[in-house]
Coordinates of C-alpha atoms and ligand atoms in Angstrom, one line a residue:
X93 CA -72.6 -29.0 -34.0
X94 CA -74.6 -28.4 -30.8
X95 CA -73.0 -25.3 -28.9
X96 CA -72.2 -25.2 -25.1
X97 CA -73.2 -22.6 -23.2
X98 CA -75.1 -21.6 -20.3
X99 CA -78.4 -21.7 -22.1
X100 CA -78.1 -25.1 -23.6
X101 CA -77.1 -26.2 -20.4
X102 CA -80.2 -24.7 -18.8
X103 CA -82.5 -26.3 -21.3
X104 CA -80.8 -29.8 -21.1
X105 CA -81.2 -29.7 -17.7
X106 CA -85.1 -29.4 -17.9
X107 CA -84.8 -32.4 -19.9
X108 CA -82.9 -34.8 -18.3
X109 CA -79.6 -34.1 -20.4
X110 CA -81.2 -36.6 -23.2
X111 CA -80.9 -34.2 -26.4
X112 CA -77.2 -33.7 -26.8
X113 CA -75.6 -35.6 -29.7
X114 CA -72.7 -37.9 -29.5
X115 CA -69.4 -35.4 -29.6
X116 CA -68.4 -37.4 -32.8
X117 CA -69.8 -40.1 -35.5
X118 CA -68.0 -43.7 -35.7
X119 CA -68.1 -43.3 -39.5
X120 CA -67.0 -45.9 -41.7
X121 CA -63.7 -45.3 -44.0
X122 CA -63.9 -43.8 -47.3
X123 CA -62.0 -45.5 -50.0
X124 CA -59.8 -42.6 -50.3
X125 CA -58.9 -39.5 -48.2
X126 CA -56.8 -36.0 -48.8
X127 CA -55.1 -36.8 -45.7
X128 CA -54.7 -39.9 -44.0
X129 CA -53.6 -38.9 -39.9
X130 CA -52.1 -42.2 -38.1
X131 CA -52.7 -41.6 -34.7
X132 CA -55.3 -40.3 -32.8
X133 CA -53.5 -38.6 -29.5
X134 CA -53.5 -35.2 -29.3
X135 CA -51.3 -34.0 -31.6
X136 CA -53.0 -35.8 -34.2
X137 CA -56.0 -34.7 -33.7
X138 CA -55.3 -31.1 -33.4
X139 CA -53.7 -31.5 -37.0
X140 CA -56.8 -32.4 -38.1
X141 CA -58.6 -29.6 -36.4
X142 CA -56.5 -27.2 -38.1
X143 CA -56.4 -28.6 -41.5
X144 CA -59.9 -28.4 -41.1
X145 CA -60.1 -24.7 -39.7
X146 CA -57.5 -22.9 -41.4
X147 CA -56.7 -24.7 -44.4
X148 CA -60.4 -25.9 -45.5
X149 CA -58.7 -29.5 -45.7
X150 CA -62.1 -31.4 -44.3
X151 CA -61.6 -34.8 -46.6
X152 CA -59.2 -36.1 -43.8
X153 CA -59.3 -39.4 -41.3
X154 CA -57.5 -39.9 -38.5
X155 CA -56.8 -43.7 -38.4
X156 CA -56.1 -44.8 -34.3
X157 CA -55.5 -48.4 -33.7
X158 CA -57.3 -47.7 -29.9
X159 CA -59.3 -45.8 -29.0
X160 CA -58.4 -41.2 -29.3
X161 CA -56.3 -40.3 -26.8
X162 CA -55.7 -43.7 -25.1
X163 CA -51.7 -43.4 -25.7
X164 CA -49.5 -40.8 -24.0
X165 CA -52.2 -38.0 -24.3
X166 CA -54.2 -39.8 -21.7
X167 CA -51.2 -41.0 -19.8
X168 CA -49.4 -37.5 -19.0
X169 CA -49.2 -35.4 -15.9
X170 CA -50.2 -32.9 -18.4
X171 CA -47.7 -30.5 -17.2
X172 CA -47.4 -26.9 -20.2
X173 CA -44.8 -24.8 -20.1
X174 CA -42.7 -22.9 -23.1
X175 CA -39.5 -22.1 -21.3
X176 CA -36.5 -24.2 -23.0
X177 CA -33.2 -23.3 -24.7
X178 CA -32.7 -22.4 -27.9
X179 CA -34.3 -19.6 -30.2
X180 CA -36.4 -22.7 -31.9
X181 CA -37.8 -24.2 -29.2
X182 CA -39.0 -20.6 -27.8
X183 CA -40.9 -20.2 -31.0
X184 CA -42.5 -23.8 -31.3
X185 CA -42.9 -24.0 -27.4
X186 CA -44.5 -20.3 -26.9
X187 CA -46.4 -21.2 -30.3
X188 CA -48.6 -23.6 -28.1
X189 CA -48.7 -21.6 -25.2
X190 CA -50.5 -18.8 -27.2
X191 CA -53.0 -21.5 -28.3
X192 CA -53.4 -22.7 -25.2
X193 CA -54.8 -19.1 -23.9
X194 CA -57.6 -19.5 -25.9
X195 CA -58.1 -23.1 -26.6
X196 CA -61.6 -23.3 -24.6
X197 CA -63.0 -21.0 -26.5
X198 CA -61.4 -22.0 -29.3
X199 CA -62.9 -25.4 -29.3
X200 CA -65.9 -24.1 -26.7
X201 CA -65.2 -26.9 -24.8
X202 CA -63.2 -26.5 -21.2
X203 CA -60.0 -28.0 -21.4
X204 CA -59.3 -26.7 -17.9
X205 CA -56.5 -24.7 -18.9
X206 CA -55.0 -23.4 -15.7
X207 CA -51.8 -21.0 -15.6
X208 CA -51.1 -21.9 -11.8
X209 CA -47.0 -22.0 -12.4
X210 CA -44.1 -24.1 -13.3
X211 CA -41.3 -24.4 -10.7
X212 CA -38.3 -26.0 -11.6
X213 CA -36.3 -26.6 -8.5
X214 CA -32.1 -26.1 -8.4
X215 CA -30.6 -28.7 -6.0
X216 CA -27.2 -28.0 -7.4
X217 CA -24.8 -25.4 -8.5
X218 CA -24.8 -27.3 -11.9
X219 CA -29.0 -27.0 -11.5
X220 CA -28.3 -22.7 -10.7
X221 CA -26.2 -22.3 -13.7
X222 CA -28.2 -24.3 -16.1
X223 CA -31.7 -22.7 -15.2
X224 CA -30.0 -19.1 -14.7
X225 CA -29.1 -19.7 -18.3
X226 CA -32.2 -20.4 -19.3
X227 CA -33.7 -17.3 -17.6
X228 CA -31.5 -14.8 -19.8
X229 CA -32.1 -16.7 -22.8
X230 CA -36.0 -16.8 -22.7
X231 CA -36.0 -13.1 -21.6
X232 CA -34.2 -12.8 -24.4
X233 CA -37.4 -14.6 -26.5
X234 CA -40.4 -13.1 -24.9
X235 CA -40.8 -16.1 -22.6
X236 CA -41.5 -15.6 -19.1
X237 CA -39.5 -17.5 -16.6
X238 CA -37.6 -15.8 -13.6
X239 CA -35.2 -16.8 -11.2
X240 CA -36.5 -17.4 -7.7
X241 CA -34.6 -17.7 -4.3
X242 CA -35.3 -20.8 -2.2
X243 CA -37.6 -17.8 0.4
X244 CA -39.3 -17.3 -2.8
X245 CA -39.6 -20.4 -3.8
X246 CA -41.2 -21.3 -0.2
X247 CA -43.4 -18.6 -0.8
X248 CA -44.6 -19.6 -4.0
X249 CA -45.4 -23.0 -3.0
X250 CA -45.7 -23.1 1.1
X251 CA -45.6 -26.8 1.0
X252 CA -41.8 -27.1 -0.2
X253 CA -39.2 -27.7 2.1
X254 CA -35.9 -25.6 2.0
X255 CA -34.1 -26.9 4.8
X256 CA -30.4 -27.7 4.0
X257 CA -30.1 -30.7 5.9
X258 CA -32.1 -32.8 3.1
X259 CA -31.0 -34.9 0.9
X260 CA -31.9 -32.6 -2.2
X261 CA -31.9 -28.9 -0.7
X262 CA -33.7 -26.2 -2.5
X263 CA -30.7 -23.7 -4.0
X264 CA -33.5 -21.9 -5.9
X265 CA -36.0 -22.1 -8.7
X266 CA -36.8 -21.3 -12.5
X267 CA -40.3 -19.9 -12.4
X268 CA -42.8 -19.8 -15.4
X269 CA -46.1 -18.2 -14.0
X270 CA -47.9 -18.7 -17.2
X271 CA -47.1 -22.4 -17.0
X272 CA -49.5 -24.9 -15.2
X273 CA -51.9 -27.8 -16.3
X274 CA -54.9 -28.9 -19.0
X275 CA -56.8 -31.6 -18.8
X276 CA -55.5 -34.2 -20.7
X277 CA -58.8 -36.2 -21.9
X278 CA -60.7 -32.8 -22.5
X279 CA -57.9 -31.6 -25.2
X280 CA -58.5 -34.6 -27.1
X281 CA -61.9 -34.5 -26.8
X282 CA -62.2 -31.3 -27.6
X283 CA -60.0 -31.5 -31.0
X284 CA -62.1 -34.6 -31.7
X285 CA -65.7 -32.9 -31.5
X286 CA -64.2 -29.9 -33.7
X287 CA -62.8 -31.6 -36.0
X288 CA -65.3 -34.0 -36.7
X289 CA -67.9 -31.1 -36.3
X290 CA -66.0 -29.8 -39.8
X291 CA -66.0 -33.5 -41.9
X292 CA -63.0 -35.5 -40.2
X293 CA -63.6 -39.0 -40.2
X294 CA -62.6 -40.4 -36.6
X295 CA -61.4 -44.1 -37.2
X296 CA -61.1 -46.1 -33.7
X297 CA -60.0 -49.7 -33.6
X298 CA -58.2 -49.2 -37.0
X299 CA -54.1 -49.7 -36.7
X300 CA -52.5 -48.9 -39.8
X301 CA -50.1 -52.0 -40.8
X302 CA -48.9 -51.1 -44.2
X303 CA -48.0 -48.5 -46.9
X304 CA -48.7 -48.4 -50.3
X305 CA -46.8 -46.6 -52.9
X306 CA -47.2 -44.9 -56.4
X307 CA -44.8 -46.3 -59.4
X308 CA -43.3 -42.5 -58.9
X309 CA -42.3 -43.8 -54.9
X310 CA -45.4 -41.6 -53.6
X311 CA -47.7 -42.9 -51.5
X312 CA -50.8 -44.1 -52.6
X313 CA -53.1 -45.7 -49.4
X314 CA -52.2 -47.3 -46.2
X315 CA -53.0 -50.6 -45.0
X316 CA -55.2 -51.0 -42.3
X317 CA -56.9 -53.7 -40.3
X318 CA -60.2 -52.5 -42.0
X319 CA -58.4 -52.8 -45.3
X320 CA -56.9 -50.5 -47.4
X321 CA -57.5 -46.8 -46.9
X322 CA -56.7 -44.5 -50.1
X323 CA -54.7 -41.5 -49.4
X324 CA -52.8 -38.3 -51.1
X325 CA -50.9 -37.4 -48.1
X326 CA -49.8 -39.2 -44.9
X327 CA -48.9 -37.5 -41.6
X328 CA -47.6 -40.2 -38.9
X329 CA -48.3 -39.2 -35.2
X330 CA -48.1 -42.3 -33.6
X331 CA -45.3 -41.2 -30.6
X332 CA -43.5 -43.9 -28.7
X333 CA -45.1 -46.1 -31.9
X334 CA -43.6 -44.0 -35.0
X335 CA -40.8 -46.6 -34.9
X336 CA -43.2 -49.6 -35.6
X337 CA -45.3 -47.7 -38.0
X338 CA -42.4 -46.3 -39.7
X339 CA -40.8 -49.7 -39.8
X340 CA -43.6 -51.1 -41.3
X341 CA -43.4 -48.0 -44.2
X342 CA -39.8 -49.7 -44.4
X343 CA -37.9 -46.3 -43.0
X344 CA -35.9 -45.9 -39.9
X345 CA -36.8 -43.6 -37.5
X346 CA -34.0 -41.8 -35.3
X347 CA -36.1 -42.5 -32.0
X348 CA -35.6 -44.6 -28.8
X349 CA -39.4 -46.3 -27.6
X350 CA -38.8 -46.3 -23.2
X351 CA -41.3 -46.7 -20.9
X352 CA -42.7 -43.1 -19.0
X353 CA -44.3 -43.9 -15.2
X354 CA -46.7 -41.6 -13.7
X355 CA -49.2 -42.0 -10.1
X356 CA -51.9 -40.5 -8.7
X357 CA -52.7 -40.8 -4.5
X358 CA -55.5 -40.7 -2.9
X359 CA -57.9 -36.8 -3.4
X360 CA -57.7 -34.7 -0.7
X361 CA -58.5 -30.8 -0.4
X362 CA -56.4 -28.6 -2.3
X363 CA -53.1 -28.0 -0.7
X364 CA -50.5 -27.7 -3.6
X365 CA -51.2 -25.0 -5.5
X366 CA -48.6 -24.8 -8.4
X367 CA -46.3 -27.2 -10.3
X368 CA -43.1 -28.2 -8.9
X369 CA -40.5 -30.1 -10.7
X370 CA -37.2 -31.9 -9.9
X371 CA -34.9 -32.2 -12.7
X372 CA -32.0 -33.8 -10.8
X373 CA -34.3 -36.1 -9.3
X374 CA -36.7 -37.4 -11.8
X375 CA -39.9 -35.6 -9.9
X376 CA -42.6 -33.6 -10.4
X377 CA -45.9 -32.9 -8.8
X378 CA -49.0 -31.0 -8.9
X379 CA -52.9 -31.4 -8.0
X380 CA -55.3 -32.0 -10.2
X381 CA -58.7 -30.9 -9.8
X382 CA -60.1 -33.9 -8.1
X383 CA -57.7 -33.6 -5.7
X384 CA -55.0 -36.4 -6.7
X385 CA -51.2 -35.5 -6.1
X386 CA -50.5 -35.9 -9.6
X387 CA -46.4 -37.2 -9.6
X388 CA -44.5 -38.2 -12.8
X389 CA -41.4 -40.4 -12.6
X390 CA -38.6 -40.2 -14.9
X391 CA -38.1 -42.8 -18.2
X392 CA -36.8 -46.1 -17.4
X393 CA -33.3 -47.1 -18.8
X394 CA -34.2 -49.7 -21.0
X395 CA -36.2 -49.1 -24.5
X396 CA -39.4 -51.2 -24.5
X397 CA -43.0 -51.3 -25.2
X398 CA -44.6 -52.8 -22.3
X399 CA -46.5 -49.8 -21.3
X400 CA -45.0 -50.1 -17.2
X401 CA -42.2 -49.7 -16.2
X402 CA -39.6 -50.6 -13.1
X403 CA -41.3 -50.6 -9.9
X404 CA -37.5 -49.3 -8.9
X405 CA -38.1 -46.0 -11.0
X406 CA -41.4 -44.8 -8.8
X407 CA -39.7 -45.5 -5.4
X408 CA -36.5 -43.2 -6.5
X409 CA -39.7 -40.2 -7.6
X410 CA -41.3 -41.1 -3.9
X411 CA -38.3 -40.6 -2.0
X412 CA -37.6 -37.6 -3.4
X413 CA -41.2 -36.1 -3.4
X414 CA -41.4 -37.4 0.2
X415 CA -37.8 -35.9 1.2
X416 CA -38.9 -32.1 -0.3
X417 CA -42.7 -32.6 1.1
X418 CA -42.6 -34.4 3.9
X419 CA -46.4 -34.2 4.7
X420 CA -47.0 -36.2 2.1
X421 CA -45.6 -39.5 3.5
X422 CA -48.6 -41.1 5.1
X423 CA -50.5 -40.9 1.2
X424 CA -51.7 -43.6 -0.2
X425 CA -50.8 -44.3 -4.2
X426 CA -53.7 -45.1 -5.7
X427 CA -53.1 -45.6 -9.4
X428 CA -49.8 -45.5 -11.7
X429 CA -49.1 -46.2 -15.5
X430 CA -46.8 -46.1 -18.0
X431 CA -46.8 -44.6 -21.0
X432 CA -44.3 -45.0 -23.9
X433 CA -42.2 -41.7 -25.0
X434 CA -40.9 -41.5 -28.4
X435 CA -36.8 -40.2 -27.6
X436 CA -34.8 -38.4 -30.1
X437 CA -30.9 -37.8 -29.7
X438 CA -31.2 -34.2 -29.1
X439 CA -34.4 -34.1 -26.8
X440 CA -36.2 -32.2 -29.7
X441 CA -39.2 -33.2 -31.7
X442 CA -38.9 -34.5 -35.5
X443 CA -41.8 -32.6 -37.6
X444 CA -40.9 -33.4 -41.2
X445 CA -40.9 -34.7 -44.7
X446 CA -39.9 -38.0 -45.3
X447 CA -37.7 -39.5 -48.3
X448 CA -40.9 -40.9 -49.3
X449 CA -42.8 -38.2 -51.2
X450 CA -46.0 -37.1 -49.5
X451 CA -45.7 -39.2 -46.3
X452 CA -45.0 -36.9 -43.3
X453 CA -43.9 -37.3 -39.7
X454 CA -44.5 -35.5 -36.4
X455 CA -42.6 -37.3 -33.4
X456 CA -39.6 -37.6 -30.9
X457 CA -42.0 -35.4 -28.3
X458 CA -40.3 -37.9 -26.0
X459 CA -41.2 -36.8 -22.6
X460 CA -42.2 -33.5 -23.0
X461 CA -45.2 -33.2 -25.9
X462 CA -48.5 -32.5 -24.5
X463 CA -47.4 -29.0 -23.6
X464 CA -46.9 -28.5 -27.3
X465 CA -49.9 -30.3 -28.2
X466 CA -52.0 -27.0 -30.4
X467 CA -48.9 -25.6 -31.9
X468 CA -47.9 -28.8 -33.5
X469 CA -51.0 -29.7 -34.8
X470 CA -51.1 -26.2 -36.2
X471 CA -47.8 -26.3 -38.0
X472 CA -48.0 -30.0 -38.5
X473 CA -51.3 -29.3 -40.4
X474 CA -49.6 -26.3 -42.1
X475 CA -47.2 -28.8 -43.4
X476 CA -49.6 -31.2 -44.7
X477 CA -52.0 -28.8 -46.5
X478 CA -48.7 -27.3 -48.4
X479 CA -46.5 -29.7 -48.3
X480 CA -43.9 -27.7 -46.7
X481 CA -43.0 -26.8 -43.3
X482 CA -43.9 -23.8 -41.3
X483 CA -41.3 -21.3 -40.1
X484 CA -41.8 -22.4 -36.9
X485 CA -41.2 -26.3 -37.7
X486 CA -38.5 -25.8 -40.7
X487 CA -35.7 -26.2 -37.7
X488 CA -36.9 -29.8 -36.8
X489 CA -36.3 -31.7 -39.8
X490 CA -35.3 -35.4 -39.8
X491 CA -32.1 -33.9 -41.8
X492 CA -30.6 -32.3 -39.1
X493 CA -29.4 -35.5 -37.7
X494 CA -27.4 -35.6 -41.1
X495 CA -26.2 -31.8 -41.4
X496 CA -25.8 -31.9 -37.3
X497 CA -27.7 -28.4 -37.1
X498 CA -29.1 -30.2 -33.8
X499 CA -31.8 -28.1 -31.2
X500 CA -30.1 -29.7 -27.5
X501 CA -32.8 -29.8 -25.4
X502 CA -31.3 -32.2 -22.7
X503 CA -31.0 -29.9 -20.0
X504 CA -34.7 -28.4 -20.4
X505 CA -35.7 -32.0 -20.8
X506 CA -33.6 -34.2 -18.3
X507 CA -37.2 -34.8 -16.9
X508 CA -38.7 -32.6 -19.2
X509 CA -42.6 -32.6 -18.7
Ligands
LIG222 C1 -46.3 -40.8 -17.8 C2 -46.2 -39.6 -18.8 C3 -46.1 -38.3 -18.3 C4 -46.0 -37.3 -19.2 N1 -46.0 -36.0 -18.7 C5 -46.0 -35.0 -19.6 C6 -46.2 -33.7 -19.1 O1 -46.4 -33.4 -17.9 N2 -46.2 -32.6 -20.0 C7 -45.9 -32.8 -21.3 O2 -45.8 -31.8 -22.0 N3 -45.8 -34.1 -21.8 C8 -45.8 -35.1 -21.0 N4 -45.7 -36.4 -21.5 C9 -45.5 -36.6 -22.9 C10 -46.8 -36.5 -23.7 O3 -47.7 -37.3 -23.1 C11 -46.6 -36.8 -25.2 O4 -45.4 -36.2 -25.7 C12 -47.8 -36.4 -26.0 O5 -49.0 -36.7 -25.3 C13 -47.7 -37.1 -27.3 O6 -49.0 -36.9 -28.0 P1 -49.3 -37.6 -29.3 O7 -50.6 -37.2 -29.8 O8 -48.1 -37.4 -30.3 O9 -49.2 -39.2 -28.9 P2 -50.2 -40.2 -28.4 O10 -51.2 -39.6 -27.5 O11 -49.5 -41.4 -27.8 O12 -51.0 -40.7 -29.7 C14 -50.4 -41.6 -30.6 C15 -51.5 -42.5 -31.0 O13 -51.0 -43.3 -32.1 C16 -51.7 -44.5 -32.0 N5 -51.0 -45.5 -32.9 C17 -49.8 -46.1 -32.6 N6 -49.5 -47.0 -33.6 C18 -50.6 -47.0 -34.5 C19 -50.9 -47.7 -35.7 N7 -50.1 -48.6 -36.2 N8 -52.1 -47.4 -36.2 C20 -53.0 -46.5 -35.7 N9 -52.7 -45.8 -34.6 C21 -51.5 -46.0 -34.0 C22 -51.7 -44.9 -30.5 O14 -52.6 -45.8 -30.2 C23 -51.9 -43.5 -29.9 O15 -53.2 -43.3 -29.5 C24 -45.8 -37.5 -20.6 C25 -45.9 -38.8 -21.1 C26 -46.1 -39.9 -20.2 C27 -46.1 -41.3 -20.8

């Protein structure tokens, strides 16, 4: 694989850009595979990545029935941050963050990694006590995340408004300064190039339909609309899908499919220069480099796989965002989407073995997964070289919805992004 840097650049550009490569092959599929990935968003190609890097795993596809990164990797607000409850989610969470530190390099392709801050606004005194809870607790696990006054929040981000008259008044704020954005596209992208750069077959336009099994229950290939793929192990990353494809494996998965909205407006020069979210109200909004207001809604209330959601959802996020930033009412929208978030009971992912022997599972990121995109492909593809979890990902097993030994994220993810 061709290496960025500044002198490739220089030479490309004395040649009209026409000698770089494609970033990966469209390789047929093999009869059989080591690994057989369903899904190609960014956690499932980041599992590949590692297998690849760290375990020497390289006879791997990744099977996506669209094209990489088309499902909720492309559809986020791309929001990363590490600062939830519990002891578990601090280690998976904070996990990713370290990756994402050095993911550009990693993967010498920019991901636009930028630590610009996550504020979560208080509008409540249920809002103070939650996030003051969460402050101790993380300080307690490394993470940073401090407690902000609504002056500091003002002078954090001087577009916010902290008058008390408003419908939503600023009590205060949970700050993460390492937190901030990535670009969503360039993650997958960059996975995808190092990955296949190291022997992973990239399979687009493939959706798995089938499973087949071993007399001893194993699995033994899926099915595929480009017939049947041979494989040792299968890891299912298939997000607000993993109830479809697990259906079709003929296992139920504890996960709710609902809609996820998210709009852009119209670029203008920077003026918002951090992340603030609204748990209370369902709203969130930064600026991506173009110069979009980037503003995520909260899930609808119905399960469904339509891919859009209720027009009703994105007028309750715009009041709100208009209410605390009142300069922005005169934007135009130009674009929203939907997206379709995988929902587990306790707000926490599933990363796990399956009662079928060598088939895997890595969902129920719900609304909250791109953050965690590097660490879970990292202990997801720990998992699947070994065939048991990582430390980090013992704690989100499908059994704990038996045993009850639940990780209640609800209150770091009432919006979660
Ligand atoms: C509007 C919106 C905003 C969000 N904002 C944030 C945010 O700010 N921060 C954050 O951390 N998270 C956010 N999320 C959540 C985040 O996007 C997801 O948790 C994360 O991207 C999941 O990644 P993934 O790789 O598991 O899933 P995906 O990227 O959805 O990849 C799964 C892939 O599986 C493929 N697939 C499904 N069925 C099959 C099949 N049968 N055969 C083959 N392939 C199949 C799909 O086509 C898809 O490409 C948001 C989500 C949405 C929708």
């Amino acid at each position: 694989m061709r290496r960025f840097s500044l002198a490739s650049l220089l030479k490309e550009s004395t040649k009209g850009h026409t000698g770089w490569e494609r970033q990966w092959r469209a390789p047929e599929p093999k009869k059989e595979y080591d690994v057989v990935i369903v899904g190609g968003g960014g956690h499932g190609l980041a599992t590949a990545y590692y297998l690849a890097t760290v375990h020497g795993v390289t006879n791997v596809a990744i099977i996506e029935k669209g094209w990489i990164g088309g499902g909720n990797t492309g559809r986020n607000t791309t929001i990363i941050r590490s600062n939830y409850l519990f002891d578990e989610s601090a280690a998976l969470y904070n996990h990713a963050m370290n990756l994402w530190e050095g993911l550009s390099q990693e993967l010498n392709y920019n991901i636009m990694f930028s630590q610009r801050g996550v504020l979560m606004l208080a509008h409540n005194h249920h809002d103070v006590v939650t996030f003051k809870r969460h402050v101790y607790s993380n300080k307690l696990n490394g993470v940073d995340n401090e407690w902000l006054s609504p002056e500091e929040c003002k002078a954090f981000c001087p577009p916010l408004t902290i008058s008390k008259d408003i419908r939503y008044p600023v009590m205060g704020g949970a700050l993460q300064r390492k937190g901030g954005t990535a670009r969503h596209d360039a993650v997958a992208w960059g996975y995808a190039r190092g990955a296949d750069a190291r022997g992973v077959d990239i399979i687009q336009n493939c959706e798995v339909t089938g499973l087949q099994r071993n007399p001893d229950g194993s699995v033994k290939a899926v099915e595929t609309t480009r017939g049947t793929i041979g494989a040792r192990k299968v890891g299912v990353v298939a997000a607000g899908h993993t109830g479809v494809v697990m259906g079709r494996f003929g296992l139920r998965m504890p996960v709710e499919s609902v809609p996820l909205q998210a709009l852009v407006s119209e670029p203008v020069k920077p003026c918002f220069p951090c992340v603030v979210m609204s748990n209370a109200v369902h709203a969130y909004i930064s600026q991506s480099d173009k110069g979009e207001l980037v503003i995520g809604a909260g899930t609808d209330q119905y399960n469904s796989y339509s891919q859009q959601g209720g027009i009703h959802v994105t007028n309750h996020t715009l009041d709100a965002i208009c209410e605390l930033f009142p300069q922005f009412t005169r934007m135009r929208m130009l674009r929203s989407w939907g997206g379709i978030v995988d929902v587990t009971p306790d707000r926490s992912p599933i990363l796990s073995k399956t009662p079928i022997k060598n088939l895997f599972v890595n969902c129920g990121w719900g609304t909250g997964g791109f953050k965690a995109t590097p660490g879970s492909g990292h202990v997801f593809a720990h998992m699947l070289a070994t065939g048991e979890p990582h430390e980090i990902n013992a704690p989100y097993s499908l059994d704990r919805f038996r045993t009850g030994r639940l990780i209640d994220e609800a209150a770091a993810a009432a919006v979660s992004h």
